[in-house]
PDB file of C-alpha atoms in Angstrom:
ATOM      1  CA  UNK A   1     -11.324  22.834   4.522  1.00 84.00           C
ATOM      2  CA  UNK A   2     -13.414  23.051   7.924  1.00 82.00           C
ATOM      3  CA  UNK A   3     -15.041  19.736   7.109  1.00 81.00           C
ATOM      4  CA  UNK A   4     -11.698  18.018   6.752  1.00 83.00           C
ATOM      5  CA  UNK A   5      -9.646  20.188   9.887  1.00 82.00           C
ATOM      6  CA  UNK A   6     -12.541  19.002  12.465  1.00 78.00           C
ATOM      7  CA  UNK A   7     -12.024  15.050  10.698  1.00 78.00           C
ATOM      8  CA  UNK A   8      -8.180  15.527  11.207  1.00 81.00           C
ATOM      9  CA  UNK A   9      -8.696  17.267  14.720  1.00 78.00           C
ATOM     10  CA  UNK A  10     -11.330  14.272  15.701  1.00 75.00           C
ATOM     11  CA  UNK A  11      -8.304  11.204  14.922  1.00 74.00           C
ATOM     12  CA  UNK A  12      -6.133  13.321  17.588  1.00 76.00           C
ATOM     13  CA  UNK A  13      -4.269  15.754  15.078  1.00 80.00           C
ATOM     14  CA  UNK A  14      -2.477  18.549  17.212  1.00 80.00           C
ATOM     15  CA  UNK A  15      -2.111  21.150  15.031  1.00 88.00           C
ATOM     16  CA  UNK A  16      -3.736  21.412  11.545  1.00 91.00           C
ATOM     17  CA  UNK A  17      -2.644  24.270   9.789  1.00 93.00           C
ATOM     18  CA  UNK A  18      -4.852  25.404   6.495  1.00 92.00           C
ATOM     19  CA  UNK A  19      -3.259  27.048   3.668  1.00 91.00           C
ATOM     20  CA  UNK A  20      -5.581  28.473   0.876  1.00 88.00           C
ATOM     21  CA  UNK A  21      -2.644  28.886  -2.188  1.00 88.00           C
ATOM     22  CA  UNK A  22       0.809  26.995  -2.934  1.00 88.00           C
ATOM     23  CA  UNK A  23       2.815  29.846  -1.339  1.00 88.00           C
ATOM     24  CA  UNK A  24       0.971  29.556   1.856  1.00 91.00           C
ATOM     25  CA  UNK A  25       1.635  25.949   1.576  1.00 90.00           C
ATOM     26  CA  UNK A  26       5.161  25.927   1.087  1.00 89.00           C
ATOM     27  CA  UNK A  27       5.359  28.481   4.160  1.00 91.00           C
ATOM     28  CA  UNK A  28       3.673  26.270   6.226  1.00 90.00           C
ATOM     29  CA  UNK A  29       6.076  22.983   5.300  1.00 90.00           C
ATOM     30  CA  UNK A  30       9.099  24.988   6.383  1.00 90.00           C
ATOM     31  CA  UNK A  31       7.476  25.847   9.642  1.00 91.00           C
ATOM     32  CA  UNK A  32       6.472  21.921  10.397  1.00 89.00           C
ATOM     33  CA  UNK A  33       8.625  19.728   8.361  1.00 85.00           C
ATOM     34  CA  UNK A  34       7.755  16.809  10.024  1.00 85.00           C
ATOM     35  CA  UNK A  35       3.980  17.290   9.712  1.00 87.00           C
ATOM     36  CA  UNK A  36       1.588  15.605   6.895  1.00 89.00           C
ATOM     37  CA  UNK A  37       0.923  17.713   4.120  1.00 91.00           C
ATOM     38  CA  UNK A  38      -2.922  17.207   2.589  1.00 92.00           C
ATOM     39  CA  UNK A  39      -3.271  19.024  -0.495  1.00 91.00           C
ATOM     40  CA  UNK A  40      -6.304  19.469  -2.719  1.00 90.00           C
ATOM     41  CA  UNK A  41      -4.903  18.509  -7.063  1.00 86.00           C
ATOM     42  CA  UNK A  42      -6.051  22.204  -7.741  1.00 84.00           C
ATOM     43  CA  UNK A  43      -4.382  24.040  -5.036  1.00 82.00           C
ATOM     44  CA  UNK A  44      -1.280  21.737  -6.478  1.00 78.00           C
ATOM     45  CA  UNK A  45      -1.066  22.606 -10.190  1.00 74.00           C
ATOM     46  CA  UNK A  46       2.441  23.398 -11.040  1.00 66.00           C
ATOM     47  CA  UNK A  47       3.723  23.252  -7.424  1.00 71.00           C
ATOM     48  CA  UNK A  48       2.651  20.021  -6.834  1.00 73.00           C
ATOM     49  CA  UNK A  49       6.348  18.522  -7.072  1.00 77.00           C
ATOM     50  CA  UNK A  50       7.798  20.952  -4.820  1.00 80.00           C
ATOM     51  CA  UNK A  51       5.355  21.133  -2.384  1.00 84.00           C
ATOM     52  CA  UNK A  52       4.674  17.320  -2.037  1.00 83.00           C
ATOM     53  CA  UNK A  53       9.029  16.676  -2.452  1.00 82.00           C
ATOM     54  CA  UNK A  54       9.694  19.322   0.763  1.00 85.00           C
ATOM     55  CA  UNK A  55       6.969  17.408   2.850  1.00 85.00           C
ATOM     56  CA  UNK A  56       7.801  14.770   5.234  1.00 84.00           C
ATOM     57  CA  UNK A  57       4.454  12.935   3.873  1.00 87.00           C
ATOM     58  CA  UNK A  58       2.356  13.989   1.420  1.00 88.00           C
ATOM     59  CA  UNK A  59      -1.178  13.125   0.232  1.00 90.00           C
ATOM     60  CA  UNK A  60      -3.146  14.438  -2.633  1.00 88.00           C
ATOM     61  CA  UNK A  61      -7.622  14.743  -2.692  1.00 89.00           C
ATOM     62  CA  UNK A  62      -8.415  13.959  -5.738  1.00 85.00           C
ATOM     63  CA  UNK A  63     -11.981  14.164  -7.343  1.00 81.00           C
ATOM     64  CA  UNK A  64     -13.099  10.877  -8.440  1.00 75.00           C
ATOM     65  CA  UNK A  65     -12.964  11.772 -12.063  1.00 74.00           C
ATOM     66  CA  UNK A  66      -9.085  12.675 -11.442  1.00 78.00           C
ATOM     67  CA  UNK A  67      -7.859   9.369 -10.583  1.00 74.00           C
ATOM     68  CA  UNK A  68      -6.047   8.748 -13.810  1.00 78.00           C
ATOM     69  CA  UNK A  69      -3.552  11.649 -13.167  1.00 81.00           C
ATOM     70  CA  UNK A  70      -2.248   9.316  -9.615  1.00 81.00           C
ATOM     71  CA  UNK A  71       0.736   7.812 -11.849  1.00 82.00           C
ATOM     72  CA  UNK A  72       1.905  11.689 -12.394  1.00 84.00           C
ATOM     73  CA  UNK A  73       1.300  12.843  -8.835  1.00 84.00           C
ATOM     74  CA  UNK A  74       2.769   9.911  -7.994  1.00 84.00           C
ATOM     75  CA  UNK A  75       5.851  10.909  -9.673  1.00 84.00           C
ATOM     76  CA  UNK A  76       5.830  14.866  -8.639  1.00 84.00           C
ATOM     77  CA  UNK A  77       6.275  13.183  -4.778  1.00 87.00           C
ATOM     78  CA  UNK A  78       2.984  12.635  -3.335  1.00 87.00           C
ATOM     79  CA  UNK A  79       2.888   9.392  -0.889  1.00 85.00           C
ATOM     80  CA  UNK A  80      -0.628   8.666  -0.975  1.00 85.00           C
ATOM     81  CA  UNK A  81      -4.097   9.986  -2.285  1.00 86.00           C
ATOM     82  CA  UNK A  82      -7.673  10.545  -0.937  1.00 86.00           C
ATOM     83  CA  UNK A  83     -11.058  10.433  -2.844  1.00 84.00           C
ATOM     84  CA  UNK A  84     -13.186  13.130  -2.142  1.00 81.00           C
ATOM     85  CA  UNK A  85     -15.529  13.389  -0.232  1.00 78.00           C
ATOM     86  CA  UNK A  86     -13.255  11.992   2.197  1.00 81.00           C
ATOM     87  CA  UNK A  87     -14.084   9.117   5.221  1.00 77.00           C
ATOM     88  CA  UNK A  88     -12.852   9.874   8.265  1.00 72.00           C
ATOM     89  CA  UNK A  89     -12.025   6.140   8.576  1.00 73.00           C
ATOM     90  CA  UNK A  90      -9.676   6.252   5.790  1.00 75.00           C
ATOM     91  CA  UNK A  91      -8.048   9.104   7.688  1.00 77.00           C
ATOM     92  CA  UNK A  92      -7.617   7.911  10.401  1.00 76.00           C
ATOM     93  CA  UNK A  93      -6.226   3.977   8.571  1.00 74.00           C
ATOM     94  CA  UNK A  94      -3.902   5.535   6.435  1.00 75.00           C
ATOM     95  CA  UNK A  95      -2.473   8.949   8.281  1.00 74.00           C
ATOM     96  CA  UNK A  96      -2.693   8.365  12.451  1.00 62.00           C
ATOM     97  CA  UNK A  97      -0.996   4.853  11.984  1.00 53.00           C
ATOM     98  CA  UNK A  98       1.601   5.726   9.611  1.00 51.00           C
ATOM     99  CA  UNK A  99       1.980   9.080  11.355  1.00 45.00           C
ATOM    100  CA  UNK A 100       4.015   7.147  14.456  1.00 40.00           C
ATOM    101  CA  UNK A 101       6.809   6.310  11.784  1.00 41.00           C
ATOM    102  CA  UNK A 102       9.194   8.020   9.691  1.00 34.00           C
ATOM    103  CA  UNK A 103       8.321   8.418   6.492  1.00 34.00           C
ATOM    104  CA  UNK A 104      11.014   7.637   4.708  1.00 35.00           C
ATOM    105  CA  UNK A 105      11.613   3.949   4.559  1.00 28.00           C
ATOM    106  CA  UNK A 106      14.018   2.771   1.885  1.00 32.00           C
ATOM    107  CA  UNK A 107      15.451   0.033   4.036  1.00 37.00           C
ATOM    108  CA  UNK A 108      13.451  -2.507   6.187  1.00 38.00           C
ATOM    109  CA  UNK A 109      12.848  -1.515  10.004  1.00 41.00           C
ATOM    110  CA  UNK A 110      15.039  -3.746  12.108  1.00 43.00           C
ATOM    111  CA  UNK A 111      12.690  -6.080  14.037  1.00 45.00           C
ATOM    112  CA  UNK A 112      11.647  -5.159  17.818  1.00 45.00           C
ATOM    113  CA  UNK A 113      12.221  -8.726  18.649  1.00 46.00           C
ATOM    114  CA  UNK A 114      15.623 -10.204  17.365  1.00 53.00           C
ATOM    115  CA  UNK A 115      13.537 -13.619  17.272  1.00 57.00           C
ATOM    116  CA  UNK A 116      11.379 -12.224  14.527  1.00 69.00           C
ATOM    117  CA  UNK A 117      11.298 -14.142  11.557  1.00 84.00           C
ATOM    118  CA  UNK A 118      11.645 -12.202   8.723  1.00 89.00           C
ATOM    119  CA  UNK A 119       9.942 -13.051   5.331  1.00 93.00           C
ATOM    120  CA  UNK A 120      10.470 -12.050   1.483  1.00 93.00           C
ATOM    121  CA  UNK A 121       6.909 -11.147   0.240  1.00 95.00           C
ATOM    122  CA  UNK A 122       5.712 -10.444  -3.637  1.00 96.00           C
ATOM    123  CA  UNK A 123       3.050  -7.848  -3.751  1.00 96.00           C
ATOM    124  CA  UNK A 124       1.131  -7.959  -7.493  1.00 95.00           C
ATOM    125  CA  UNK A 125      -0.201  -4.376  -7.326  1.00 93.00           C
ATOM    126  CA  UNK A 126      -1.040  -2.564 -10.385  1.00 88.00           C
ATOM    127  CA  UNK A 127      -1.744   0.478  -8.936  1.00 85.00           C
ATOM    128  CA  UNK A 128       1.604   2.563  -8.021  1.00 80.00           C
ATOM    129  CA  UNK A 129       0.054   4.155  -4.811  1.00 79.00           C
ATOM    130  CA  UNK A 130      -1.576   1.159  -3.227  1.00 82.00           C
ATOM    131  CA  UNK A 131       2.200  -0.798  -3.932  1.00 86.00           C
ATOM    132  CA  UNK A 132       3.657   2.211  -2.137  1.00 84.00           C
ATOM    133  CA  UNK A 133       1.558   2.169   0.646  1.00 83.00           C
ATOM    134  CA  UNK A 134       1.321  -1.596   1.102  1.00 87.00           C
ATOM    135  CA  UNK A 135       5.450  -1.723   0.384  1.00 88.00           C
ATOM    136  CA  UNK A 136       5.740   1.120   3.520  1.00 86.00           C
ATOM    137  CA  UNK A 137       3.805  -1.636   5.967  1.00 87.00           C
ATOM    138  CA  UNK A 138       5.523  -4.635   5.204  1.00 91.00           C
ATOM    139  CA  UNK A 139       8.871  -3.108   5.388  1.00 88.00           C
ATOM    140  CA  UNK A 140       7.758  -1.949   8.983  1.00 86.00           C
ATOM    141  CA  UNK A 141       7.038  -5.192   9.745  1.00 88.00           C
ATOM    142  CA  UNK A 142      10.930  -5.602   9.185  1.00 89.00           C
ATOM    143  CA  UNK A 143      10.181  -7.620   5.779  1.00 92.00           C
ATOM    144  CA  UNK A 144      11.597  -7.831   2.582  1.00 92.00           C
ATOM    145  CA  UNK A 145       9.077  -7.140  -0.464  1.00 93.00           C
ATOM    146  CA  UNK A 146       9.299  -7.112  -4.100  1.00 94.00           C
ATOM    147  CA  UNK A 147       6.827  -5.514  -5.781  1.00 93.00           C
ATOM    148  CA  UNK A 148       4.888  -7.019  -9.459  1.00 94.00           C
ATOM    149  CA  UNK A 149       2.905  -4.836 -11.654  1.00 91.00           C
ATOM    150  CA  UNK A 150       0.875  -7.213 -13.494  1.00 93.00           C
ATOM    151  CA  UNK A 151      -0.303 -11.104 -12.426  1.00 93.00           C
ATOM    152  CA  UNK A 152       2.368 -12.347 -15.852  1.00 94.00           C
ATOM    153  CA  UNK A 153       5.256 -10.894 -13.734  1.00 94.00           C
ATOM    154  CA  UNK A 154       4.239 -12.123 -10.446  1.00 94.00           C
ATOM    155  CA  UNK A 155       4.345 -15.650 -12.397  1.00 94.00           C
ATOM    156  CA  UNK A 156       7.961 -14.716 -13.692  1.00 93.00           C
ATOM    157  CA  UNK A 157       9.144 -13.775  -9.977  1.00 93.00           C
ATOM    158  CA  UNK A 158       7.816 -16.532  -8.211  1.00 94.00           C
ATOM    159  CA  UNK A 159      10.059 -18.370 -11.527  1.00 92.00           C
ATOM    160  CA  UNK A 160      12.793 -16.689 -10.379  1.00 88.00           C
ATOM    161  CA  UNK A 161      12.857 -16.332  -6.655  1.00 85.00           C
ATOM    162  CA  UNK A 162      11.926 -17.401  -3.666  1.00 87.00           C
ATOM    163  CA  UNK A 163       8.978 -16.482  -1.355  1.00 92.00           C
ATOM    164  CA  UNK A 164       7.160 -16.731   2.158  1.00 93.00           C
ATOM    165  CA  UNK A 165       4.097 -14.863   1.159  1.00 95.00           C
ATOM    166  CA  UNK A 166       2.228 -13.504  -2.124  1.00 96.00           C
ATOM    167  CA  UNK A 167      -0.250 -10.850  -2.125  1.00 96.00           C
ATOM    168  CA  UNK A 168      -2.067 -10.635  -5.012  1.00 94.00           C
ATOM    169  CA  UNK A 169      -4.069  -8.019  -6.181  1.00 91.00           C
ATOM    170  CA  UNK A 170      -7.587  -9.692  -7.978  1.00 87.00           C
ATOM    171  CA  UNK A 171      -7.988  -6.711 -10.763  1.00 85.00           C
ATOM    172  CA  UNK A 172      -4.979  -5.790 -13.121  1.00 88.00           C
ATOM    173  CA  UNK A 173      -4.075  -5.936 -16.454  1.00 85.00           C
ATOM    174  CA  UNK A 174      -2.363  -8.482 -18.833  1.00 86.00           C
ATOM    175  CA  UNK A 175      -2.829 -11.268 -16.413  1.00 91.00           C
ATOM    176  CA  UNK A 176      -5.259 -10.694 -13.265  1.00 90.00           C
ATOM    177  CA  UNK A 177      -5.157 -12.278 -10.025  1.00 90.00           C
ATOM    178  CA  UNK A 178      -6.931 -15.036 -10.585  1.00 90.00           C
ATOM    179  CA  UNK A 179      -5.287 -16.275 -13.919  1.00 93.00           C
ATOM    180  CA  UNK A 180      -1.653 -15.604 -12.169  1.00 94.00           C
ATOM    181  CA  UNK A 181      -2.397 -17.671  -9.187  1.00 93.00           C
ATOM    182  CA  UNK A 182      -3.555 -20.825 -11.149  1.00 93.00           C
ATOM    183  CA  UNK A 183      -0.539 -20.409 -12.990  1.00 94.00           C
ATOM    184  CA  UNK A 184       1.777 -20.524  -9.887  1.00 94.00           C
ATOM    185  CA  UNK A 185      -0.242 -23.573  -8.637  1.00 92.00           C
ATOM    186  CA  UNK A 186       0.975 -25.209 -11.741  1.00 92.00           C
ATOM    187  CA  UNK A 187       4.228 -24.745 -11.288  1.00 91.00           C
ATOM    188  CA  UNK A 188       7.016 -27.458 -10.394  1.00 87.00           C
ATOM    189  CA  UNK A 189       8.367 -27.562  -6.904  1.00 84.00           C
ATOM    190  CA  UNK A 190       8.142 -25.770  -3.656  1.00 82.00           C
ATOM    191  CA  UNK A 191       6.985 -22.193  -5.563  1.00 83.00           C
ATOM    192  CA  UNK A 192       3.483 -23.423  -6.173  1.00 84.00           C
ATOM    193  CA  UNK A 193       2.737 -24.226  -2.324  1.00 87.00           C
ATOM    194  CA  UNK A 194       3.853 -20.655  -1.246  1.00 92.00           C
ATOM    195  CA  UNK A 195       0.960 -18.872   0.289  1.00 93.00           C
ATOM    196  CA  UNK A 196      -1.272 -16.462  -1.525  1.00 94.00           C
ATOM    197  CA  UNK A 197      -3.297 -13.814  -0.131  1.00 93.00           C
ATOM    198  CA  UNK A 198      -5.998 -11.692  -2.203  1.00 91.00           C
ATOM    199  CA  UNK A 199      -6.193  -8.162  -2.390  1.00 89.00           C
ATOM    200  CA  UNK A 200      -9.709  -7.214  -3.737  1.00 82.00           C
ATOM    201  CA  UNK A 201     -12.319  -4.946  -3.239  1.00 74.00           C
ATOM    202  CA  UNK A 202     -14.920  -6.918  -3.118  1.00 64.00           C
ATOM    203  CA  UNK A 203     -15.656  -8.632   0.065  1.00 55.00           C
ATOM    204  CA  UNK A 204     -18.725 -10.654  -1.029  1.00 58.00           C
ATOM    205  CA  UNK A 205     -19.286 -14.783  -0.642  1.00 59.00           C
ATOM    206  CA  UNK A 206     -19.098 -15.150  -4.464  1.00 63.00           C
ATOM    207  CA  UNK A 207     -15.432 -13.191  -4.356  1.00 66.00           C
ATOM    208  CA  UNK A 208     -14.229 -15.281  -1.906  1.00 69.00           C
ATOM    209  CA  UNK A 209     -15.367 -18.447  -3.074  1.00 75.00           C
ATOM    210  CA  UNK A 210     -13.977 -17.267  -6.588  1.00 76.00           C
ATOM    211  CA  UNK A 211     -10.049 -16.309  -4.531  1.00 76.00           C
ATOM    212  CA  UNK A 212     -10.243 -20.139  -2.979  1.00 79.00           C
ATOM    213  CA  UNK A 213     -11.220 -21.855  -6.182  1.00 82.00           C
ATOM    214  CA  UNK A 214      -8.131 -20.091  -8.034  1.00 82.00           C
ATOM    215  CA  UNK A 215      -5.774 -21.942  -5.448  1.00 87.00           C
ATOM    216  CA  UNK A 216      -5.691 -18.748  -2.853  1.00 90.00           C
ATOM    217  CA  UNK A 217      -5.436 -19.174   0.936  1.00 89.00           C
ATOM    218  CA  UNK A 218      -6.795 -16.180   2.315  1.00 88.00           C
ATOM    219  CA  UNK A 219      -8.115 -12.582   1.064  1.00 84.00           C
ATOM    220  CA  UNK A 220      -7.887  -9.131   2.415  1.00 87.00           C
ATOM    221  CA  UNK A 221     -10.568  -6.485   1.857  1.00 83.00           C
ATOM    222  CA  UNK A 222      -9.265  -3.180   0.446  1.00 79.00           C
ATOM    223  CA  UNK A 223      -9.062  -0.655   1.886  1.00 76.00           C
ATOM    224  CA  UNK A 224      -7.633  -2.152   4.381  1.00 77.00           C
ATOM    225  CA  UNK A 225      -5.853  -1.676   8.301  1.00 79.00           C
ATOM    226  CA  UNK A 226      -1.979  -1.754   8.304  1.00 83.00           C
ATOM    227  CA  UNK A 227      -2.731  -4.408  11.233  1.00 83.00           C
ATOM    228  CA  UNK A 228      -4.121  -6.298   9.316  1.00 86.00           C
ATOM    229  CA  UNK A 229      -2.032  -7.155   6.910  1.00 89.00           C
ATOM    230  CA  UNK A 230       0.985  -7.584   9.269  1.00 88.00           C
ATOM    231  CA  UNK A 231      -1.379  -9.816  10.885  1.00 87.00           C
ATOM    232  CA  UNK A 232      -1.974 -11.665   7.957  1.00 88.00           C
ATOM    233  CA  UNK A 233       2.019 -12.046   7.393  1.00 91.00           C
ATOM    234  CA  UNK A 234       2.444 -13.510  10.518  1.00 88.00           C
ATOM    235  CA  UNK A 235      -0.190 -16.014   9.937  1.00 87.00           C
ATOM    236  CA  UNK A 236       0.598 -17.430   6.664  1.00 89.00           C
ATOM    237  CA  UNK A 237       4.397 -16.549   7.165  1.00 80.00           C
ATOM    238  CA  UNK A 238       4.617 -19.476   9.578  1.00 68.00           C
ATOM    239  CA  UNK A 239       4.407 -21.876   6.438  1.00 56.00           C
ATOM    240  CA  UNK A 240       7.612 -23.692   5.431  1.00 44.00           C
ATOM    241  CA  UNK A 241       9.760 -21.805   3.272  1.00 42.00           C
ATOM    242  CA  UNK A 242      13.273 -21.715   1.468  1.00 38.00           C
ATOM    243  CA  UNK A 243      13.718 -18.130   2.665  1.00 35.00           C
ATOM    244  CA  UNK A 244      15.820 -17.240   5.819  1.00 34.00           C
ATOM    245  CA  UNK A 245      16.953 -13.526   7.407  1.00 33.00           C
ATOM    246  CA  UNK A 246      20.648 -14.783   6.313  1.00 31.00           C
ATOM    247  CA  UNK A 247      20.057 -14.907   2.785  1.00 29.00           C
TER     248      UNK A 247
END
C-alpha cells in the first residue's frame, strides 16, 4: 500500500486515501465520489460489486495467476485492472490521462472542433477490459466504435457495415488477427481497402513483418498511450471512406 500511494502521489495524485477492509472502502467512496478507486481482488471478495458500482472509476490488482477471474470483475463493475507488481508507467497511461474525463461515457464526446471528422471504427478485442478501455478512448476522440470479440465476427461486421478504421487485435480465439485480416482483403468492394491497424504485444521485426504480410497497414504496441491511438485514427482515418458524421 506505501509502495503504490508514493507511485500514485509521484503521477501528481492529490489525495490518496488507503483503506485496509471493504467497509473502510466504501466509507472512503462516499467521502470522494469522484475519485479512482484501486482495490486489491482480496480486499474485494464479496464487496467487489458494490464497491467497484459506487465508484466513479474503478480498477482491480490482480495477481498474475488471477487473470482468468477479469470477465467476473468485469461484470461486478470494475473499469480496468492492474498486474501486480504494478509499473508506475502503466499508472500513470491508464489513470492520470483518463482521470481529466468523466468516466462515464455511453455516448461519444462531441468534437472540440466542429470540423472534426468523425469515423466508425471496429475494434476485434477478445479481451472484455482492453475493449472497454480502448472503446472509452475512441469515443473521446468523438468516434463511433463497434466492438468484435473474435477475428470470424470482425469478418461478419466489416460484411455488414461500413468502416474508416479496424483495429485488430493479433491473439484471439476462433479466428485470430491475422487469419481475419486476409479474409477482409479478400473481400469484394470498398470493405477490403479499409485500413487495419494491429493490436499486439509483441513489438519485434518478425511481428511486424508478419501484421504487413497479412494485408495490415500499421500496428500498435500494447500496452499502449491513449495518444497514441487517437493519433493513429487520425492518420489512417484520412483514407477514403463510405462513412460520414450524417449517417
Amino acid at each position: 500500500a506505501r509502495s503504490l500511494s508514493l507511485q500514485l502521489a509521484a503521477i501528481g495524485a492529490r489525495n490518496v486515501i488507503t483503506a485496509s477492509t471493504p467497509a473502510e472502502a466504501l466509507n472512503a467512496i462516499n467521502t470522494h465520489p469522484d475519485g479512482i478507486f484501486l482495490c486489491d481482488i482480496y480486499i474485494a471478495g464479496e464487496s467487489a460489486e458494490p464497491l467497484a458500482q459506487k465508484a466513479a472509476r474503478s480498477y482491480v490488482l490482480l495477481s498474475p495467476l488471477a487473470r482468468g477471474r477479469i470477465k467476473e470483475l468485469r461484470e461486478a463493475g470494475f473499469d480496468g485492472y492492474f498486474i501486480k507488481p504494478i509499473r508506475q508507467s502503466s499508472l500513470h497511461a491508464q489513470l492520470l490521462d483518463l482521470a481529466a474525463e468523466p468516466p462515464a461515457l455511453a455516448e461519444p464526446a462531441a468534437p472540440a472542433n466542429g470540423d472534426q471528422k468523425v469515423y466508425r471504427v471496429l475494434l476485434a478485442e477478445d479481451n472484455q477490459i482492453n475493449a472497454v478501455l480502448a472503446t472509452t478512448i475512441i469515443k473521446r476522440a468523438g468516434h463511433h466504435v463497434d466492438v468484435a470479440r473474435n477475428g470470424e465476427e470482425a469478418v461478419d461486421a466489416v460484411k455488414s457495415g461500413s468502416y474508416d478504421i479496424i483495429l485488430m487485435d493479433m491473439h484471439m480465439p476462433e479466428v485470430d488477427g491475422v487469419e481475419a485480416t486476409r479474409r477482409i482483403r479478400g473481400l469484394d468492394g470498398a470493405a477490403r481497402k479499409t485500413p487495419i491497424i494491429a493490436l499486439t504485444a509483441n513489438a519485434m521485426a518478425a511481428d511486424r513483418q508478419k501484421c504487413i504480410a497479412a494485408g495490415m497497414d500499421d500496428f500498435l504496441s500494447k500496452p499502449f498511450e491513449p495518444a497514441d491511438l487517437t493519433t493513429l485514427l487520425s492518420k489512417w482515418g484520412e483514407c477514403d471512406s463510405e462513412w460520414s458524421e450524417a449517417s
